[in-house]
Amino acid sequence: MNEIIQKKFKASDYKSKLKPVWCPGCGDYHVLLSITQALTKLQLKPENTAVISGIGCSSRIPAYTNSYGFHTIHGRGLAVATGVKVARPELTVIAAGGDGDGFSIGGNHFLHACRRNTDMTYIVMDNEVYGMTKGQPSPTTDPSWDSALSPGGTGLSPFHPLVIALASGANFIARTFSGDVKGTAKVIADAIEHPGFSFVQILSPCVTFRPDQKIWKEQVHEAMVSETDDPARAARRLMSDDGFNTGVLYRGSREAYRFSCGDEKGDMEEIQKQFEV
Amino acid sequence: MNEIIQKKFKASDYKSKLKPVWCPGCGDYHVLLSITQALTKLQLKPENTAVISGIGCSSRIPAYTNSYGFHTIHGRGLAVATGVKVARPELTVIAAGGDGDGFSIGGNHFLHACRRNTDMTYIVMDNEVYGMTKGQPSPTTDPSWDSALSPGGTGLSPFHPLVIALASGANFIARTFSGDVKGTAKVIADAIEHPGFSFVQILSPCVTFRPDQKIWKEQVHEAMVSETDDPARAARRLMSDDGFNTGVLYRGSREAYRFSCGDEKGDMEEIQKQFEV
Amino acid sequence: MTDGDQNTSVSVAMVGSGGAGVMTSGNMMLEAATKAGLYGLMTRTVGPQIRGGEAAALLRLSGKPVHCVDDTFDILVAVDWKGAERFAGEVPLGADSLIITDPATGDIPEILTDSGARIVEVPIGELAASVEGGRANMVILGLVASLIGLDEEPINKIIAKKLGKKGDAAVKASREAVSAGYDAAGGITSPVTVSPSDDKKDRWLISGNQAAGFGALRGGIRFVAAYPITPATEVLEWMSPNLPKVGGTLVQAEDELASINMAIGASFGGRPSLTATSGPGLSLMMEGIGLAVSSETPVVIVNVMRGGPSTGVPTKSEQTDLNIAVYGLHGDAPHIVTAATSVEDCIFTTQWSVYLAEAMQTAAIVLSDQFMGQASSIIDPPANISFMAQRLVESEPDESYLRYAVTADGVSPMTLPGTPGGQYTADGLEHNPKGLPSTLMEDHRDQMDKRDRKVAEFNYGDHWADVEGDDGCELVILTWGSTTNAVREAIERLNGEGVSCKLVAMRLLSPAVPEQFDQTLMGAKRVLVVEQSHSGQFLKLLRANYNMPGEVKSYRRPGPLIVRPGEIVDTIKNWSVQ
Amino acid sequence: MTDGDQNTSVSVAMVGSGGAGVMTSGNMMLEAATKAGLYGLMTRTVGPQIRGGEAAALLRLSGKPVHCVDDTFDILVAVDWKGAERFAGEVPLGADSLIITDPATGDIPEILTDSGARIVEVPIGELAASVEGGRANMVILGLVASLIGLDEEPINKIIAKKLGKKGDAAVKASREAVSAGYDAAGGITSPVTVSPSDDKKDRWLISGNQAAGFGALRGGIRFVAAYPITPATEVLEWMSPNLPKVGGTLVQAEDELASINMAIGASFGGRPSLTATSGPGLSLMMEGIGLAVSSETPVVIVNVMRGGPSTGVPTKSEQTDLNIAVYGLHGDAPHIVTAATSVEDCIFTTQWSVYLAEAMQTAAIVLSDQFMGQASSIIDPPANISFMAQRLVESEPDESYLRYAVTADGVSPMTLPGTPGGQYTADGLEHNPKGLPSTLMEDHRDQMDKRDRKVAEFNYGDHWADVEGDDGCELVILTWGSTTNAVREAIERLNGEGVSCKLVAMRLLSPAVPEQFDQTLMGAKRVLVVEQSHSGQFLKLLRANYNMPGEVKSYRRPGPLIVRPGEIVDTIKNWSVQ
Ligand SMILES: Cc1ncc(C[n+]2csc(CCOP(=O)(O)OP(=O)(O)O)c2C)c(N)n1
Ligand SMILES: Cc1ncc(C[n+]2csc(CCOP(=O)(O)OP(=O)(O)O)c2C)c(N)n1
Ligand code: SF4
Ligand code: SF4
Ligand SMILES: [Mg+2]
Ligand SMILES: [Mg+2]
């Protein structure tokens, strides 16, 4: 993470001028707001932050921030983000995307990013649907949700991203609701400050394909329990949670990934000696 | 699962005549033996079983059985196996492979196979190394294990496949040791009989690249606790287990994937009506 | 409107942003046109917004079958002009065109007025407001219908059909708004009208993506693995509810790596299997397709092309996945690549490709594109062709059974799981005839020969290309895919001007069929190669695989603008001049 | 042994199964030969067993640089014959060859004796047993060294170096076993000997995979993402411990999708980045490579080819990933494809490719193959070439900064994260010069033009090909990759017989450089295209992109047998006859 400097940045300094393609009312507008508020809170220089995403409605977010951005390919945001962070350890790296991008096609990188524990923050705007491709079930979709691709529902129990994150070794695990901009901003700021990989699931409604998610704002509630650093306890808790608990639900202290590029200017002449016979 | 018939099959009826390429002493020989014993126990017709693998030493196993086999590509065994099972629900489908194949490149299919809960058995011969490519760390390798690719060790805490399986929704989760052929055979037979996706991690030493695994046979021990069907409890238990607990560690009762091909002979004329204006 | 008499058609663009509902108007007009005995094609263009951005319904209607877009639009009508400049390039106008605008909605983008089109102002918004519950999109529906000579009756029928369930008031409001539109058209001279025919025979309304799904089903596909991607999703979404009717099923996969491999697994199990995708997904499937080739497991991949490279231009059309489809596998991996030549031909080509994949036990990639895939077309009910999956199966194997036996035609009988004594292990590792891994030079060579031979020496009959025109023609246009119909129309126009020209639209892109090609192009003096690609992928494919006779010229450009007949006519004419 | 005087070399195969240790013997002989002032090349062939199956060390030694394998082996010596028939096809013998066998170990495979080679029996096992702790592999080391005229002294030195840490007894046992081998050679007439030169100048012992890693490091690579795969793993394993010495690092990725995308991320961050793989891994990387092309992020992919298709023949060489490397991206995606022409050239070509990728901000795929990659070669220390990653960076961007500015040469200055005011979003979606998503026809065309131009119009200098021979030559052999040196040697032999012939070994496979090509091939009457591929991928690439002058003939075949000079000589001779 880069240093906090004197000059006071405003939230608007972290926003670009590009108008989002999102539908009016989409939860992702709030997420964008929360990210800029979190960055304001931390007073990070915009040019020292990299926001990296996959493909999907939510993955459009990098260009709406005033950071360096990379809108990569579907499912690969975390891999690109890992490369950025290892190559440039002094940058603040935020990976972002959707539930389809992160948990379906990107599932393997999610597992391994949690395990590798590179210092970055991963924000998933979970709307329990593939928004960009016009409404197919994602891994977090309810089994009975009807759609053209899965008439009558998938019949599959939804994927539990927080439990998976915990099982794969993530050390900062949180859930927030996009409508709670302040609360989300606070959690994101915490996540950025946490050394190692931080995972923030943001329930972010898709007004177009999941109008039923309007009731989310009534369903979410702050987690009743205090934060834990015991993975076994966290596992038990997360496995029985209702999916609407918000807050930082687990915070561990495993060492962050420790290899990265540096400034050493070694000598090629020295290196080539190994070939001499 | 196909029906049990009168004629008594012997274990040798489930083995092919092909000599394995494995190193003398490789744990996978024992796994092969256990699989044939499990099939004998269940008296399944060899031609009604399909054994499907990825790529790796362990993934060579299909051709050593007398089943229909598919030695697919690295990491994709589970996807191919899912296709086979959905297309031919009456077959007994066994997917098999290594820790690199299943947890590194194949991690996403592992997650989603657990979640989809198609009725098949997935056997991972875990030797905590990439055997076939001559000794690189896999996701289950100890952080301090030295190798050419990761001199001094990866520094990464190993991946916990059983916890991931549980987190992703698997309903039959077991661990065995290859050296315990009988015990392993029994668990595999149970796994095959379990409706839905069953996951069996078999600790199967690599004598060539991990000679240090010789001590495994002293380290393994039967799980002290009784089987549970409560995922939250299982999670807590698995997260704190020592990695050498053996037996069936979790058995749930979630409904298996319910869509598959059938015999309906619908009428194309009827179907095309939807285009008529 | 086109030059030749025989082609009289009308092209209409209806533009509007937000929830203006121009797509609804377009769809209604298309259905009404069908009822009036017309043929038609409708495409849509939308802005980058996920929902509610600028949009246009682009229609072409005619008394004769319509397969491609015209050079220019005859009538452009806008509910509003918000963001319209972003796709104005896709709505070419001419000096004969008519723009209808509501002065209350602001200025027409310059790029449109620059065409010199006649502009007529109609207070569309006011007219809508004059009807209780009236909407502007219904006003323009009536306006345009009147201008092009469509009766109000079929439109009223469609309104009842589509809005019936919203209640009588909704139907009434729409009908009145349409009527207001009809009335407003009174004083306007229309640039062109179409004559509804009396021939009210049965018609189908179908998109290329539905057609591909339907062809697949008819060819025998019974398993589909799916991962959504624009513009291929509708293939999957059409198949999902229809498969179970014939004992098939669709599995939504976690990604394209899974979907291709699931399809391969299902096919290994004996069910003809398919997946559908577009460029980025196809990239991810290539390793799996190589497995199908090497393990000789039939599988069909429908690839609906969009603008590339990378994520590219997902909502627009381009013919640039030809390279990857033909050459994108590592190693020497002979397989089949076909391409549909029209919305309607998506049925035939997909069905035929299922047959080819199954007959040769290999992978067949069927190329379609966004233009065809997402265009709605009114067509004559297609003939029921006989191609049906028919795999060479060994159902009573004995001891000597060899899964990968080296046969004369390269195809080896396959056993299906469940068949006693037929057990073998399918493998992507090189193997011997029994299927056991082998690194022997001889086995490698024999299996390579066999996999190549079965594909190269198969009898593809006449289906390798649509060939039209006299044998003696010295001028040939070679093309493929959705560009075919623009070329076809260009040739009709050229014929009308006394220029004779042969069409060769290749349906089989791989393997090469040099004998048929040579014979078809014999005597050609000038060959024009037409494609929608920046780098000339088709041209290079031809050069690599065929001996091109005579002087060869390439006409190509990237998307998103669809290639139009006029461009080809001009190219030929300019070439003649030199 | 070869025909021409100037090429005197000796080729030896040492065969043995299980832990026979023939690789140790081979490595020791190679090192000893270096000490004796010789050049040499050693490859290995192993059976399917993961460990301890049949194996052979294949050496060629000479007083002059050695770059390819000879037509036949002069001496074949076996510790035992178990499983040897499985690679006998890879050890061609002639009537002049000598087979040394221990009668106690059973019959020589027929395919070897069919050659008519002279057979000499030596009780290798007994000789080993006669020394305390003696091993057969050391006996054959002495035996062969003696036969080819190598002194015992350098061998003893190597033994001390390699076995020193195992203790004096081990060194003594090995030395005595070697001596026993020397003695046993006494009565045997050797088919050929090499003259150790007095020129004991510095030599390097290096494999192609190490050379690629070294070239990459020298070119400026500072980040590597790795997923192991045969036969590319050693590139990664060499780089892993060496990168940190220059401030770089290697990350082991979970799969190839991750490795290519990590490399792209690191490069976006400003570090020249690389990954290495082989066919199946390259397949998985193609979507990522397309992203690098579209987002204009430099990245280098070293692809060490193995037998295909699919999992294929992982441990053997073939030149069949050319198609996928050049054409395997969806959409029109111009990028760089290069190929090393020898073990040594893996340094130059990789280093140059890093430079190209960085200079043009695009993806460069470097093709090597199993033969080069895993061959150990004794070479002269290579010149230190100056190519070094040098990206066009904008370090003080102002308000008007455009990441994807349309420039004359197509290369746009890039800002690196951390640069104030340079913020932009890299994108695989089509974009405008600022980097914002755009579906506009004009933006798409301009960006396509630019991405194409920067690659097509770059000045590649003379490096596009190794060209040797007179300008006036009417006979040209076109080839690429590791086949180059077999062609080179064939041409030397043909020259020796008065046939003059030009070599054109293409290092740049994509883009095409038609001007250079035309000029180089001007006046060619006959062109032979040589490659190790069943389908003729190189031939098709040439036909697609170049106008081939004169009569063109293809000499090609698949692996695993490496193409030998004699095959090419014969092809040319037979062609002449007609
Ligand atoms: C390889 C590949 N496969 C499929 C797609 C199509 N695609 C684009 S976005 C998307 C899903 C988006 O869902 P999600 O990640 O949940 O984002 P949302 O739109 O809901 O925010 C898909 C399937 C693609 N672009 N690339
Ligand atoms: C796409 C792809 N990447 C890499 C490889 C190389 N490869 C073959 S097996 C293997 C790892 C095997 O490890 P594991 O699955 O643990 O099996 P083991 O050999 O240990 O039994 C790798 C990386 C490959 N064949 N394909
Ligand atoms: S489709 Fe849904 S997720 Fe996408 S922008 Fe619209 S509301 Fe948001
Ligand atoms: S390398 Fe290891 S895993 Fe592979 S066969 Fe040998 S002992 Fe078994
Ligand atoms: Mg979503
Ligand atoms: Mg392993």
mmCIF file of C-alpha atoms in Angstrom, chain C residues 249-405:
data_model
loop_
_atom_site.group_PDB
_atom_site.id
_atom_site.type_symbol
_atom_site.label_atom_id
_atom_site.label_comp_id
_atom_site.label_asym_id
_atom_site.label_seq_id
_atom_site.Cartn_x
_atom_site.Cartn_y
_atom_site.Cartn_z
ATOM 1 C CA THR C 249 -30.598 -32.388 -22.129
ATOM 2 C CA LEU C 250 -28.498 -29.276 -21.633
ATOM 3 C CA VAL C 251 -25.994 -28.746 -18.841
ATOM 4 C CA GLN C 252 -24.865 -25.253 -17.965
ATOM 5 C CA ALA C 253 -21.117 -25.572 -17.503
ATOM 6 C CA GLU C 254 -18.849 -23.505 -15.275
ATOM 7 C CA ASP C 255 -16.813 -22.316 -18.268
ATOM 8 C CA GLU C 256 -15.994 -23.194 -21.857
ATOM 9 C CA LEU C 257 -13.243 -25.598 -20.830
ATOM 10 C CA ALA C 258 -15.939 -27.585 -19.088
ATOM 11 C CA SER C 259 -18.548 -27.216 -21.799
ATOM 12 C CA ILE C 260 -16.437 -28.631 -24.618
ATOM 13 C CA ASN C 261 -15.173 -31.449 -22.408
ATOM 14 C CA MET C 262 -18.652 -32.301 -21.153
ATOM 15 C CA ALA C 263 -19.789 -32.513 -24.743
ATOM 16 C CA ILE C 264 -16.890 -34.820 -25.519
ATOM 17 C CA GLY C 265 -17.768 -37.004 -22.544
ATOM 18 C CA ALA C 266 -21.406 -37.252 -23.558
ATOM 19 C CA SER C 267 -20.398 -38.134 -27.086
ATOM 20 C CA PHE C 268 -18.003 -40.793 -25.831
ATOM 21 C CA GLY C 269 -21.079 -42.107 -24.035
ATOM 22 C CA GLY C 270 -22.839 -42.332 -27.390
ATOM 23 C CA ARG C 271 -24.986 -39.199 -27.578
ATOM 24 C CA PRO C 272 -24.357 -36.774 -30.428
ATOM 25 C CA SER C 273 -23.217 -33.647 -28.614
ATOM 26 C CA LEU C 274 -22.765 -29.973 -29.190
ATOM 27 C CA THR C 275 -21.744 -26.730 -27.644
ATOM 28 C CA ALA C 276 -22.110 -23.177 -28.937
ATOM 29 C CA THR C 277 -19.915 -20.171 -28.342
ATOM 30 C CA SER C 278 -18.170 -17.164 -29.857
ATOM 31 C CA GLY C 279 -14.499 -16.195 -30.323
ATOM 32 C CA PRO C 280 -13.316 -15.869 -26.702
ATOM 33 C CA GLY C 281 -15.081 -19.079 -25.766
ATOM 34 C CA LEU C 282 -13.781 -20.871 -28.828
ATOM 35 C CA SER C 283 -10.248 -19.908 -27.755
ATOM 36 C CA LEU C 284 -10.813 -21.723 -24.497
ATOM 37 C CA MET C 285 -12.223 -24.767 -26.233
ATOM 38 C CA MET C 286 -9.340 -25.416 -28.581
ATOM 39 C CA GLU C 287 -7.481 -27.814 -26.318
ATOM 40 C CA GLY C 288 -10.651 -29.835 -25.855
ATOM 41 C CA ILE C 289 -11.348 -29.852 -29.577
ATOM 42 C CA GLY C 290 -7.855 -31.272 -30.082
ATOM 43 C CA LEU C 291 -8.768 -34.056 -27.679
ATOM 44 C CA ALA C 292 -11.863 -34.827 -29.719
ATOM 45 C CA VAL C 293 -9.724 -35.000 -32.856
ATOM 46 C CA SER C 294 -7.080 -37.221 -31.328
ATOM 47 C CA SER C 295 -9.443 -39.491 -29.412
ATOM 48 C CA GLU C 296 -11.778 -39.557 -32.444
ATOM 49 C CA THR C 297 -14.812 -38.494 -30.460
ATOM 50 C CA PRO C 298 -17.432 -36.687 -32.554
ATOM 51 C CA VAL C 299 -18.423 -33.250 -31.329
ATOM 52 C CA VAL C 300 -19.997 -30.165 -32.886
ATOM 53 C CA ILE C 301 -19.117 -26.597 -31.955
ATOM 54 C CA VAL C 302 -21.299 -23.792 -33.256
ATOM 55 C CA ASN C 303 -19.252 -20.601 -33.212
ATOM 56 C CA VAL C 304 -21.210 -17.404 -33.754
ATOM 57 C CA MET C 305 -18.578 -14.855 -34.725
ATOM 58 C CA ARG C 306 -18.421 -11.334 -33.361
ATOM 59 C CA GLY C 307 -15.937 -8.497 -33.811
ATOM 60 C CA GLY C 308 -12.423 -9.347 -32.651
ATOM 61 C CA PRO C 309 -9.737 -9.556 -31.447
ATOM 62 C CA SER C 310 -10.055 -10.334 -27.710
ATOM 63 C CA THR C 311 -13.344 -9.181 -26.201
ATOM 64 C CA GLY C 312 -13.529 -6.976 -29.281
ATOM 65 C CA VAL C 313 -16.967 -5.805 -30.370
ATOM 66 C CA PRO C 314 -19.261 -8.440 -28.873
ATOM 67 C CA THR C 315 -22.510 -7.149 -30.305
ATOM 68 C CA LYS C 316 -21.378 -6.736 -33.908
ATOM 69 C CA SER C 317 -20.566 -9.060 -36.746
ATOM 70 C CA GLU C 318 -17.252 -10.001 -38.347
ATOM 71 C CA GLN C 319 -15.833 -13.012 -40.191
ATOM 72 C CA THR C 320 -12.608 -13.308 -38.281
ATOM 73 C CA ASP C 321 -12.735 -16.574 -36.395
ATOM 74 C CA LEU C 322 -11.873 -18.438 -39.566
ATOM 75 C CA ASN C 323 -8.169 -18.637 -38.693
ATOM 76 C CA ILE C 324 -8.672 -20.060 -35.250
ATOM 77 C CA ALA C 325 -11.354 -22.464 -36.435
ATOM 78 C CA VAL C 326 -9.157 -23.916 -39.158
ATOM 79 C CA TYR C 327 -5.662 -23.541 -37.702
ATOM 80 C CA GLY C 328 -6.150 -23.011 -33.988
ATOM 81 C CA LEU C 329 -5.302 -26.502 -32.763
ATOM 82 C CA HIS C 330 -1.806 -27.416 -31.692
ATOM 83 C CA GLY C 331 -0.157 -30.274 -33.545
ATOM 84 C CA ASP C 332 -1.443 -31.625 -36.838
ATOM 85 C CA ALA C 333 -5.134 -32.010 -36.079
ATOM 86 C CA PRO C 334 -7.379 -32.553 -39.085
ATOM 87 C CA HIS C 335 -10.986 -31.627 -38.420
ATOM 88 C CA ILE C 336 -14.034 -30.125 -40.087
ATOM 89 C CA VAL C 337 -14.886 -26.446 -40.406
ATOM 90 C CA THR C 338 -18.117 -25.422 -42.073
ATOM 91 C CA ALA C 339 -19.986 -22.149 -42.399
ATOM 92 C CA ALA C 340 -23.622 -21.303 -42.886
ATOM 93 C CA THR C 341 -24.344 -18.967 -45.769
ATOM 94 C CA SER C 342 -27.627 -17.450 -44.563
ATOM 95 C CA VAL C 343 -30.076 -17.422 -41.665
ATOM 96 C CA GLU C 344 -31.943 -20.237 -43.332
ATOM 97 C CA ASP C 345 -28.816 -22.161 -44.184
ATOM 98 C CA CYS C 346 -27.936 -22.268 -40.479
ATOM 99 C CA ILE C 347 -30.396 -25.166 -40.390
ATOM 100 C CA PHE C 348 -28.821 -27.073 -43.244
ATOM 101 C CA THR C 349 -25.200 -26.423 -42.377
ATOM 102 C CA THR C 350 -25.560 -27.296 -38.706
ATOM 103 C CA GLN C 351 -27.508 -30.436 -39.480
ATOM 104 C CA TRP C 352 -24.977 -31.473 -42.115
ATOM 105 C CA SER C 353 -22.117 -30.770 -39.707
ATOM 106 C CA VAL C 354 -23.614 -33.038 -37.064
ATOM 107 C CA TYR C 355 -23.717 -35.717 -39.732
ATOM 108 C CA LEU C 356 -20.099 -35.067 -40.742
ATOM 109 C CA ALA C 357 -18.759 -35.071 -37.177
ATOM 110 C CA GLU C 358 -20.546 -38.311 -36.403
ATOM 111 C CA ALA C 359 -19.671 -40.012 -39.672
ATOM 112 C CA MET C 360 -15.988 -39.160 -39.366
ATOM 113 C CA GLN C 361 -15.730 -39.286 -35.563
ATOM 114 C CA THR C 362 -14.111 -35.911 -35.329
ATOM 115 C CA ALA C 363 -14.785 -32.330 -34.321
ATOM 116 C CA ALA C 364 -16.821 -30.087 -36.587
ATOM 117 C CA ILE C 365 -16.781 -26.340 -36.030
ATOM 118 C CA VAL C 366 -19.764 -24.578 -37.600
ATOM 119 C CA LEU C 367 -19.224 -20.880 -38.203
ATOM 120 C CA SER C 368 -22.105 -18.476 -38.071
ATOM 121 C CA ASP C 369 -21.946 -14.799 -37.163
ATOM 122 C CA GLN C 370 -23.727 -12.136 -35.185
ATOM 123 C CA PHE C 371 -25.482 -10.805 -38.266
ATOM 124 C CA MET C 372 -27.038 -14.111 -39.240
ATOM 125 C CA GLY C 373 -27.348 -15.391 -35.719
ATOM 126 C CA GLN C 374 -29.363 -12.521 -34.372
ATOM 127 C CA ALA C 375 -31.269 -11.563 -37.506
ATOM 128 C CA SER C 376 -34.932 -12.523 -37.618
ATOM 129 C CA SER C 377 -35.871 -13.721 -41.029
ATOM 130 C CA ILE C 378 -39.100 -14.662 -42.748
ATOM 131 C CA ILE C 379 -38.399 -17.728 -44.831
ATOM 132 C CA ASP C 380 -40.191 -20.467 -46.703
ATOM 133 C CA PRO C 381 -40.460 -23.617 -44.610
ATOM 134 C CA PRO C 382 -37.189 -25.431 -45.306
ATOM 135 C CA ALA C 383 -37.043 -28.882 -46.843
ATOM 136 C CA ASN C 384 -36.471 -31.705 -44.442
ATOM 137 C CA ILE C 385 -33.073 -33.003 -45.402
ATOM 138 C CA SER C 386 -32.036 -36.489 -44.519
ATOM 139 C CA PHE C 387 -28.686 -35.931 -42.830
ATOM 140 C CA MET C 388 -28.816 -37.572 -39.457
ATOM 141 C CA ALA C 389 -26.120 -38.556 -37.002
ATOM 142 C CA GLN C 390 -25.046 -42.073 -37.891
ATOM 143 C CA ARG C 391 -21.934 -43.219 -36.160
ATOM 144 C CA LEU C 392 -20.011 -46.323 -37.184
ATOM 145 C CA VAL C 393 -20.591 -48.422 -34.089
ATOM 146 C CA GLU C 394 -19.317 -51.878 -33.290
ATOM 147 C CA SER C 395 -22.012 -53.468 -31.186
ATOM 148 C CA GLU C 396 -20.623 -56.988 -31.002
ATOM 149 C CA PRO C 397 -16.886 -56.656 -30.624
ATOM 150 C CA ASP C 398 -14.788 -59.802 -30.369
ATOM 151 C CA GLU C 399 -11.285 -60.360 -29.037
ATOM 152 C CA SER C 400 -9.689 -58.823 -32.099
ATOM 153 C CA TYR C 401 -11.512 -55.533 -31.725
ATOM 154 C CA LEU C 402 -9.268 -52.495 -32.241
ATOM 155 C CA ARG C 403 -10.779 -49.120 -31.431
ATOM 156 C CA TYR C 404 -8.328 -47.225 -33.633
ATOM 157 C CA ALA C 405 -7.966 -49.830 -36.356
#
